[in-house]
Short mmCIF file of C-alpha atoms in Angstrom, two decimals:
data_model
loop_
_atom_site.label_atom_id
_atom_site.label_comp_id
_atom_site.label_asym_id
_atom_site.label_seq_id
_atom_site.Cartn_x
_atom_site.Cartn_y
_atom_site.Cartn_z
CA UNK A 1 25.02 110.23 122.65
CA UNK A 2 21.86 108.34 122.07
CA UNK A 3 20.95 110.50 118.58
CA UNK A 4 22.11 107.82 116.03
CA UNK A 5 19.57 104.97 117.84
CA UNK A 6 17.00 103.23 116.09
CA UNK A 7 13.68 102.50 117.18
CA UNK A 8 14.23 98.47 118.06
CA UNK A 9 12.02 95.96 119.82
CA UNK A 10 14.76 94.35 122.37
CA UNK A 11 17.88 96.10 123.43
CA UNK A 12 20.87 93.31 123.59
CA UNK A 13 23.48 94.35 126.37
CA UNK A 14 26.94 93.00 127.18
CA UNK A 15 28.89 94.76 130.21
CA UNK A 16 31.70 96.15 128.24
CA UNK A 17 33.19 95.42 124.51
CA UNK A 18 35.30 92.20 123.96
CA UNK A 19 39.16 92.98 122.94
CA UNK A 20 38.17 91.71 119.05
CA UNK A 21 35.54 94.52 118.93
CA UNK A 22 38.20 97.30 119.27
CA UNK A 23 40.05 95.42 116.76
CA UNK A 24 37.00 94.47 114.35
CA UNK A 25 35.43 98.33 114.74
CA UNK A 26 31.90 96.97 116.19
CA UNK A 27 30.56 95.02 118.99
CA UNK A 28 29.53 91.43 118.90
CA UNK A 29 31.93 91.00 116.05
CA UNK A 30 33.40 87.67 114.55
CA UNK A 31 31.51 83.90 115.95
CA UNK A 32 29.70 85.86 118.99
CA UNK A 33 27.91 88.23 116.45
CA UNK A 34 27.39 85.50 114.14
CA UNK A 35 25.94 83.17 117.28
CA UNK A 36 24.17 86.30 118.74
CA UNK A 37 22.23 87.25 115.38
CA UNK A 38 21.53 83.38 114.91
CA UNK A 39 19.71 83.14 118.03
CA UNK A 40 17.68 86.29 117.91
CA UNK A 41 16.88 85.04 114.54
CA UNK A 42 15.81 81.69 115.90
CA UNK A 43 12.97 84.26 118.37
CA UNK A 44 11.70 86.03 114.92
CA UNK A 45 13.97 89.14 115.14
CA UNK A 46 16.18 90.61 112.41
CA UNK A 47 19.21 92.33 114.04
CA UNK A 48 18.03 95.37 112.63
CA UNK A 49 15.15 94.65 115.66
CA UNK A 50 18.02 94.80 118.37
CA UNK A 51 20.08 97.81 119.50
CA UNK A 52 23.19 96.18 120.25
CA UNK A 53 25.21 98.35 123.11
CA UNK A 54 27.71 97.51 126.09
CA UNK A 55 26.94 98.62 129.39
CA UNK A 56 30.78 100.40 129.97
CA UNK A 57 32.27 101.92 126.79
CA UNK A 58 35.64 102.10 127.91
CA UNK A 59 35.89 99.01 130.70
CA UNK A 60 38.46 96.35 130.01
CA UNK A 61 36.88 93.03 129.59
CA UNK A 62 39.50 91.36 131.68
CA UNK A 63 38.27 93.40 134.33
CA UNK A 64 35.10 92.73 136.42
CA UNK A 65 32.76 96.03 137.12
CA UNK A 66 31.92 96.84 140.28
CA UNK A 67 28.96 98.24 141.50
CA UNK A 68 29.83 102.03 142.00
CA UNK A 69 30.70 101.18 138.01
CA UNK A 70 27.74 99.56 136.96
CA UNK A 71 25.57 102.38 138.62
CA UNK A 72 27.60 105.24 137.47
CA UNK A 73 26.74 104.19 133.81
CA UNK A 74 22.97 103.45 134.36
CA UNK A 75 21.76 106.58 133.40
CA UNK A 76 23.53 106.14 129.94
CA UNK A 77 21.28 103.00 129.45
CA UNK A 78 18.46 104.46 130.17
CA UNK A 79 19.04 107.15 127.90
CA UNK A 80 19.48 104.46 124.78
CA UNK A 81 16.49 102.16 126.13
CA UNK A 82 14.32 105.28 125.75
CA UNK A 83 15.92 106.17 122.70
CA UNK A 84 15.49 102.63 120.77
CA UNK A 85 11.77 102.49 122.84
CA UNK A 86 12.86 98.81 123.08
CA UNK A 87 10.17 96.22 125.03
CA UNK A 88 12.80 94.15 126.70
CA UNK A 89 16.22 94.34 127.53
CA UNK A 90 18.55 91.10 127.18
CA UNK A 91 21.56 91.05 128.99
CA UNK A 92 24.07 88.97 128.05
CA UNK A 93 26.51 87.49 130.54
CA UNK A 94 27.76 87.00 134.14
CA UNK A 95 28.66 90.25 135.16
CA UNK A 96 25.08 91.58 135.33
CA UNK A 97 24.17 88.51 138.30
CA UNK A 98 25.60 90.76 140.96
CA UNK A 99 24.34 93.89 139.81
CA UNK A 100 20.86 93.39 140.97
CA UNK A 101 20.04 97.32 141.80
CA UNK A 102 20.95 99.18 138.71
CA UNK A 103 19.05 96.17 136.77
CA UNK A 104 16.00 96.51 138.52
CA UNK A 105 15.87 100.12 137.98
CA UNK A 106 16.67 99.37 134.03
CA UNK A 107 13.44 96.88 134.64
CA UNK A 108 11.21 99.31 135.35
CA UNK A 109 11.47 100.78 132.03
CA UNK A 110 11.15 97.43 129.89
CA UNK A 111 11.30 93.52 130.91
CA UNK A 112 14.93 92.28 131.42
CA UNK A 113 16.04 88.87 130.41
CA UNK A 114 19.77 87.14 130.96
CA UNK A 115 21.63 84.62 129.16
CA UNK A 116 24.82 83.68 128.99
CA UNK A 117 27.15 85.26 126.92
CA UNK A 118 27.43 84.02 123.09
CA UNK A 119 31.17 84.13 123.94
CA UNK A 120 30.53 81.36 126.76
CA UNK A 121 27.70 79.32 124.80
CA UNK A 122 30.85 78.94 122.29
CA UNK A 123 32.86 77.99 125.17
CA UNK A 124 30.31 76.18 127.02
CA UNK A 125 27.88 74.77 124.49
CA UNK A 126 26.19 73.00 127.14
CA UNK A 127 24.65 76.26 128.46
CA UNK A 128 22.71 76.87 125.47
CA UNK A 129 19.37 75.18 126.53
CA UNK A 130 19.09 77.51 129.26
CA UNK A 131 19.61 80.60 126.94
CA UNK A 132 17.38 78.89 124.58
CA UNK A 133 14.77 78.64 127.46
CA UNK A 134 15.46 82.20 128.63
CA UNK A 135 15.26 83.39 124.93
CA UNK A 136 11.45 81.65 124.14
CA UNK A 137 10.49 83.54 127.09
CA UNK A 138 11.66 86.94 125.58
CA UNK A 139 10.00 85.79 122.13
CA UNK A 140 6.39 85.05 124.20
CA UNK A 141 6.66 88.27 125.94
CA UNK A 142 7.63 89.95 122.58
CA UNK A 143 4.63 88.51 120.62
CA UNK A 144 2.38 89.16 123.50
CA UNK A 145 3.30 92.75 124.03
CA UNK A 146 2.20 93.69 120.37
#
């Protein structure tokens, strides 16, 4: 149901919800949100700008998505870009790397962009140049888009 879905200017995807977001009652809950809202806010964007969402609903994050997955639930994010009229998509995480169709088909409806996930900068704090790189990118094509 894509009714409750703000008009946003990026839509922020992870593949699936993280076993503390079931607990905590939202996604990107706990350090990750904290991390994720830091470094949109580090771009210029409030997190009332992003429409937060998880490719699967229901997968188990210990679980990796296959294709026939990933596809199945493409039309669902197509429905919420349209819905939130976002500019760019920014996926978050290492699932999406092998799932090169049903991205490109999100890409024709709004500019994707990929970093790792703010779980793994935590993890892997050595990763977050490259997000940092990939996220100025998003913030150029954001402020020349207007």
């Amino acid at each position: 149901d894509v009714s409750g879905i703000r008009p946003a200017d990026v839509m922020v995807v992870s593949v699936c919800p993280a076993p503390e977001d079931h607990l905590a009652g939202q996604l990107f809950s706990g350090s990750v949100g904290v991390l994720l809202d830091n470094m949109l806010s580090a771009i210029g964007l409030t997190p009332e700008q992003a429409h937060k969402t998880v490719w699967l609903k229901t997968a188990d994050i210990a679980a990796r998505p296959d294709e026939a997955q990933i596809q199945a639930a493409l039309p669902q994010m197509q429905a919420e870009l349209a819905a939130s009229r976002a500019r760019a998509v920014l996926l978050l995480g290492q699932a999406f790397t092998p799932q090169q169709a049903a991205v490109q088909t999100l890409s024709a409806q709004a500019r994707c962009f990929h970093i790792p996930h703010p779980a793994r900068l935590l993890r892997q704090p050595q990763l977050k140049r490259q997000a940092w790189e990939e996220l100025q990118k998003l913030q150029q094509f954001l402020e020349q888009a207007v």
